Every structure is written in C-alpha cells, then in structure tokens.
XYZ file of C-alpha atoms in Angstrom:
284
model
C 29.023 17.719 -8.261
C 29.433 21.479 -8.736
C 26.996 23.964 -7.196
C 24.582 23.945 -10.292
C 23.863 20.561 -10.652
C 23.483 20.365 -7.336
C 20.561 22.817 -7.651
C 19.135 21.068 -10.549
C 18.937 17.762 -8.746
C 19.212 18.270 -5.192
C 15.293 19.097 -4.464
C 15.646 16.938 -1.614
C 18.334 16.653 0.576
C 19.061 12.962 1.692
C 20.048 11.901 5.398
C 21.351 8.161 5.026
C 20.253 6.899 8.547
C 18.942 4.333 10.183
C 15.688 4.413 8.642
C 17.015 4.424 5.223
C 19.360 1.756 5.905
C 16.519 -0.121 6.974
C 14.546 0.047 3.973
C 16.991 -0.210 1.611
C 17.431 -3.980 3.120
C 13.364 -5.009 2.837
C 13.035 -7.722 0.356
C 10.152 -8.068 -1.403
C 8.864 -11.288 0.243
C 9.554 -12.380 3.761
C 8.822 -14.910 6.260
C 8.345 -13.886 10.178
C 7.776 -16.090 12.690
C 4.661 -14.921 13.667
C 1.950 -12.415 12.657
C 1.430 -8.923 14.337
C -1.664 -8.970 16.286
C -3.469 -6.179 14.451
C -3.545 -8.344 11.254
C -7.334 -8.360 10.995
C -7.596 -12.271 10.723
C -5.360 -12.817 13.825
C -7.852 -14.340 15.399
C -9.348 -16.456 13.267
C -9.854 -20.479 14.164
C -6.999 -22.013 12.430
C -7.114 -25.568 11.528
C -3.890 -27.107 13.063
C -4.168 -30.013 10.540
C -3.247 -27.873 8.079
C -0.333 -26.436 9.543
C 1.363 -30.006 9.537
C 4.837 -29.949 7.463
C 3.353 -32.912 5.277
C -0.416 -31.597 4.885
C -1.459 -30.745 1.423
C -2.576 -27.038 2.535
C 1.130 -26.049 3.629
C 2.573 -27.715 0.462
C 0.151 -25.383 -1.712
C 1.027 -22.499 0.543
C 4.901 -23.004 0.287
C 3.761 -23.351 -3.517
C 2.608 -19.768 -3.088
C 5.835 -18.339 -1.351
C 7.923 -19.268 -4.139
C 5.815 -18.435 -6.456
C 5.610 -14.933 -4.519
C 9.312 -15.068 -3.859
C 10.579 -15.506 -7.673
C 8.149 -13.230 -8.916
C 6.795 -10.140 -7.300
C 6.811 -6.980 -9.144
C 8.951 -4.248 -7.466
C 6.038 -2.089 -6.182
C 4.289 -4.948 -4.151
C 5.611 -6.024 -0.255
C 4.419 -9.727 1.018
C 5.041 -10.949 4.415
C 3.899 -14.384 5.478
C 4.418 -16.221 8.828
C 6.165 -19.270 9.750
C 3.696 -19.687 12.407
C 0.417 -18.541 10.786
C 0.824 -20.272 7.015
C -2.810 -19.026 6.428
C -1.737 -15.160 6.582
C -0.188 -12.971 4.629
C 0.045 -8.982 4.915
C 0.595 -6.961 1.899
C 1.003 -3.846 0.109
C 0.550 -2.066 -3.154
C 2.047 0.939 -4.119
C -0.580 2.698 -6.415
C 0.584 2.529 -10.367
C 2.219 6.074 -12.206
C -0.548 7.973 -14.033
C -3.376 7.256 -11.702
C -4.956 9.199 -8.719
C -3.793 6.472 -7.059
C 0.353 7.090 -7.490
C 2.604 6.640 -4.682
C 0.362 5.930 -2.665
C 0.387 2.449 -0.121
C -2.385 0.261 0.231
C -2.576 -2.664 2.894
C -4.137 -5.456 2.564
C -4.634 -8.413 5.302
C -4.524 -11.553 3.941
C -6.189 -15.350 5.060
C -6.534 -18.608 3.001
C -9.181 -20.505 4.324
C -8.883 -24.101 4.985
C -10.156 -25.680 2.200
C -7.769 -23.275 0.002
C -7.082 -23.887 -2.527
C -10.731 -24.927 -3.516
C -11.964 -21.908 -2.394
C -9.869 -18.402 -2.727
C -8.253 -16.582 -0.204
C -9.853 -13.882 1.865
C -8.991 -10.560 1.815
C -9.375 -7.102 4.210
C -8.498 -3.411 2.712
C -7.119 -1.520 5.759
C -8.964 1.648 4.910
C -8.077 4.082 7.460
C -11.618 4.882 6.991
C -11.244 6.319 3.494
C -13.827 6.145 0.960
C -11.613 5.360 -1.741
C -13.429 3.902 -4.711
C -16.508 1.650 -4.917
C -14.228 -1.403 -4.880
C -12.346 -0.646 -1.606
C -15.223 0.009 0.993
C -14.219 1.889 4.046
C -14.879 -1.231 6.185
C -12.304 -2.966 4.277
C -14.417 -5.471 1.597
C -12.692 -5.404 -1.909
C -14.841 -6.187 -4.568
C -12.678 -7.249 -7.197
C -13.573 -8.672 -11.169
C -10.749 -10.475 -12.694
C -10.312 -12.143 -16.233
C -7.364 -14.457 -16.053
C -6.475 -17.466 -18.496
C -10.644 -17.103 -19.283
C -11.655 -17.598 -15.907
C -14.056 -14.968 -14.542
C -13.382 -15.003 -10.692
C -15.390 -12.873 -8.890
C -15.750 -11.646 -5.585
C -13.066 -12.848 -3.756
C -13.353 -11.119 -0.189
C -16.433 -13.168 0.492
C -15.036 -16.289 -0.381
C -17.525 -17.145 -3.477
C -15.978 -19.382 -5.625
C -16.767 -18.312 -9.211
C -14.495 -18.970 -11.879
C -12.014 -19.342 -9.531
C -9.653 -22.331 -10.807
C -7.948 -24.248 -7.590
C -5.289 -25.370 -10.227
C -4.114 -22.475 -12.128
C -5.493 -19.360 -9.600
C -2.823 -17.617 -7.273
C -2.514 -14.957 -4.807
C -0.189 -13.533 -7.293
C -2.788 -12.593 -9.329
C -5.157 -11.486 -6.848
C -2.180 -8.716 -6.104
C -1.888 -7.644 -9.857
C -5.295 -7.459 -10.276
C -5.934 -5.146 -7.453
C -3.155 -3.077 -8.560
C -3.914 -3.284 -12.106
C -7.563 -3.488 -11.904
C -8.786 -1.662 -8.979
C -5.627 0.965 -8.485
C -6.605 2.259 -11.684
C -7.892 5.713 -13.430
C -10.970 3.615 -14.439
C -11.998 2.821 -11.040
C -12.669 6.330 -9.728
C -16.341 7.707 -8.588
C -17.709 9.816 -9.344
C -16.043 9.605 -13.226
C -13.855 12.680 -14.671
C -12.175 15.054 -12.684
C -14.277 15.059 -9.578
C -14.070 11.521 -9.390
C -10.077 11.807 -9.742
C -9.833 14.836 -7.708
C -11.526 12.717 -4.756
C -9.582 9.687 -5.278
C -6.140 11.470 -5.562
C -6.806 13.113 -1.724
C -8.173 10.460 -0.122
C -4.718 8.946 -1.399
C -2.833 11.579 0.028
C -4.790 11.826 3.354
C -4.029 8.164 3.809
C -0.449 8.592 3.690
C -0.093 10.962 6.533
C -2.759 8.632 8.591
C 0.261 5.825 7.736
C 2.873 7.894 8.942
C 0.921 8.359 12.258
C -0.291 4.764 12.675
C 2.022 2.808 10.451
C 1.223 -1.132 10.271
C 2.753 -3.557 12.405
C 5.649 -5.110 10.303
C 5.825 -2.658 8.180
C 6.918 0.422 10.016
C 10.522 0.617 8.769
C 9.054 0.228 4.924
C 6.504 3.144 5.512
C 8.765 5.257 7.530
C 11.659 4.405 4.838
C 9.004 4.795 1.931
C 7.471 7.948 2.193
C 11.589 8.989 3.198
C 12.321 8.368 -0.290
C 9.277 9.338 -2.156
C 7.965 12.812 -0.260
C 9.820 14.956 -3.175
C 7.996 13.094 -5.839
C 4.688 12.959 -4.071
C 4.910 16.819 -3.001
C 6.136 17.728 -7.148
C 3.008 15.734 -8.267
C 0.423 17.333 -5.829
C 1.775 20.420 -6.916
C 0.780 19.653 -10.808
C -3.003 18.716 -9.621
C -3.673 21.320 -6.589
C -6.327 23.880 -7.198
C -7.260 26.797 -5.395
C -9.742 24.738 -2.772
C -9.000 25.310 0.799
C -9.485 22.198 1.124
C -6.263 20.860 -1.256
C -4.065 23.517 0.243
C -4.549 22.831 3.712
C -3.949 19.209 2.823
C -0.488 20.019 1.407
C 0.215 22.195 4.308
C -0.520 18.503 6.145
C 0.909 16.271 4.174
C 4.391 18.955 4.024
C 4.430 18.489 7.709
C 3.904 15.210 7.906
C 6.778 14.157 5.771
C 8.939 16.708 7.867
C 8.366 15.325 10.846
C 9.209 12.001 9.193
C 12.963 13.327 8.714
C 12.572 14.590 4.709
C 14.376 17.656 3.715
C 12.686 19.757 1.172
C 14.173 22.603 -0.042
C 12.260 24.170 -2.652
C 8.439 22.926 -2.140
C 7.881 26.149 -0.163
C 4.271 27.658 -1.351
C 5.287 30.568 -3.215
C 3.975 29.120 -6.090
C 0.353 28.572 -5.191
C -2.329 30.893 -6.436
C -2.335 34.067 -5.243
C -5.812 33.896 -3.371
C -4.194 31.507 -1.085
C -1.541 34.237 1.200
C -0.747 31.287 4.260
C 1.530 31.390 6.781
C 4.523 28.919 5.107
C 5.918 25.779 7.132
C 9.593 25.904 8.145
C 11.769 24.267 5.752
C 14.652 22.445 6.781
C-alpha cells in the first residue's frame, strides 16, 4: 500500500498481539466449566435435581445452548457453565445509529427452577450509570416485548405475563433488549438532552470496563475496545459540543483506550472548538 492510501486508511495503527489474537478466537457462545464468582447470581440456592443429565430443566437448557449456539447475531457474547446450567453471562453491543453504539452492556443471567414456566432472571451490571428508565442503576431491566402476540412483561422480577413456556427463549430476551431497550426511543429525557445523556453515560461506561473488566470476559473487552477505539473516538467527535463536561470525557476516554494499547494517529484535538485551548494527550 503506497504512502497515500496508507494515510487515507491508516487512522489507527494496528499491533497484532496477544490480545488481538485472543479476541479474534472468542466464539459467540461458549461453555466454561464454572461461573466467575462476581456473576451476581453466584450464589443463589441451586436445585441439584435439576442439574441431573436426564432432568427435564437441563434438557430445556441444552435446548437453549443450541438454540444460542446456531443462532446468535454477531454483536451479542453468551457464556454458560457446565457446572452452573442455570447461568448465563452476556453482552450486547449497543446497535449503529443510537446513543447507545459501540457501546457493551452486561448482563447476568439465572433461570429459575421451575424455568421454563416461569422466565429467566436477569441483572444489568450498571457500573452505576443511569442509563435509561429501563436499565436502573441497581441493575433491574424493565423490559416490554411483543413476540408471536405474546405480551411478556417484566421479566427481571420473574412475573409471568404473556410469557409462553413453549415458544419463549432467552434468545429473544437478548434481541429485545438490544432492539427494544438499546434503542433511540428509549432515551430520557426525549430529544437531544435525552440522547446527549444517554450517549455519555455510554461512553463513561466503557472506560469503567476497561478498568474493571468482567470476569470471563476480559480478553473480549480488552480485544473489543482494541478494535473499535478509532470508530468510537470518529463518532464522539461528530456529537461533542463545547461542554467541559464532553471534552474532558474525550480527554478520558482518549487515555483510556491508550493505555489499552490503541494507536491513534490523527484524533489529536485540534479540531475542537476554539473556546476549548487544552493541554493535548501524547499520541503514539
């Protein structure tokens, strides 16, 4: 590639290393052995009954894997555990054209032992972020979904509904969250305020990822946000203002994917407005 094109496309410069050769081999779905102790249902009373190789509860849940195996979209991550059938941990990369884009969201999951008569139980790891009015800070979703005619409603408490133990799945309690709640529609307050809020609080939750990154998921975070930091710095540029607020942000979030080993070469500030005269950070 000659010098030119190599300015047109190299914004960032790529270091194939460990990390990246990590990431690159994540599947979609996965099966550990066991689940990390900060999965927020760790500790919940399993019933071993259920955990037998011939019980009805691991059949449906095995149901589930392949279900999850043949037929997760791209931008969602499952792990489930050999050990722990009743948990899952996820995540959802936010969907293009919403406050919400490339941004990670984890959520913890636990089917309860009369699953699949009653649906499965879910925790938002919030990293105390006030995201949107469906994904409280102390990690309850709240989550409306209209599938096959079925109204299912609230799901993280465990109320039935419309919830339909023969045709529901976790797969669509993924989409839906992605689809539904990771959505323009779902900001507060509404209009650009509302967005404003909701595409920071996105941002400030990556760099609180990159400093406490899940158990499990540490390679695909680290890996991630490797990959993506050119993107994510190009599109903050298009919706920063002149706040101190969403400069100093960038000036964090720059760092942050530094320190994570990206190599930016041209998302120095010289292009933010002119009231804003701060110190720039080094640029490999």
């Amino acid at each position: 590639m000659d010098e030119a094109n190599n300015n047109m496309y190299g914004e960032i410069e790529e270091i194939i290393d460990d990390i990246e050769q990590r990431f690159n081999q994540i599947n979609k779905f996965s099966i550990l052995d066991y689940p990390p102790y900060d999965h927020h249902f760790f500790k919940y009373d399993r019933n071993s009954k259920n955990m037998g190789l011939e019980s009805a509860f691991r059949q449906r849940i095995e149901k589930e894997w392949l279900l999850l195996e043949n037929k997760l979209p791209s931008s969602i991550l499952v792990k489930s555990y050999e050990k722990r059938i009743d948990l899952m941990r996820t995540v959802i990369i936010g969907p293009p054209n919403t406050p919400y884009a490339h941004g990670l969201f984890f959520f913890d999951i636990l089917f309860p032992r009369n699953y699949p008569n009653c649906p499965p139980r879910i925790h938002y790891h919030s990293y105390n972020l006030d995201l949107n009015e469906f994904l409280d800070p102390k990690g309850k979703v709240t989550l409306s979904l209209l599938e096959g005619g079925n109204f299912v409603t609230n799901w993280y408490c465990g109320v039935q509904g419309k919830w339909n133990p023969e045709k529901s799945n976790i797969l669509q309690v993924l989409t839906a969250i992605q689809t539904s709640i990771l959505s323009t529609t779902r900001v507060n307050p509404s209009g650009r305020e509302g967005y404003k809020k909701a595409f920071t609080l996105t941002c400030k939750g990556m760099i609180y990822m990159l400093r406490r990154p899940l158990m499990n998921f540490r390679d695909f975070v680290e890996g991630y946000f490797r990959t993506r930091a050119h993107y994510i710095l190009l599109n903050y540029k298009k919706q920063m203002d002149d706040s101190d607020l969403m400069v100093n942000l960038f000036h964090e979030l720059y760092r942050a994917f530094e320190q994570n080993g990206t190599y930016c070469k041209h998302h120095r500030l010289v292009d933010l407005p002119a009231k804003e005269k701060i110190k720039q950070p080094r640029v490999c």
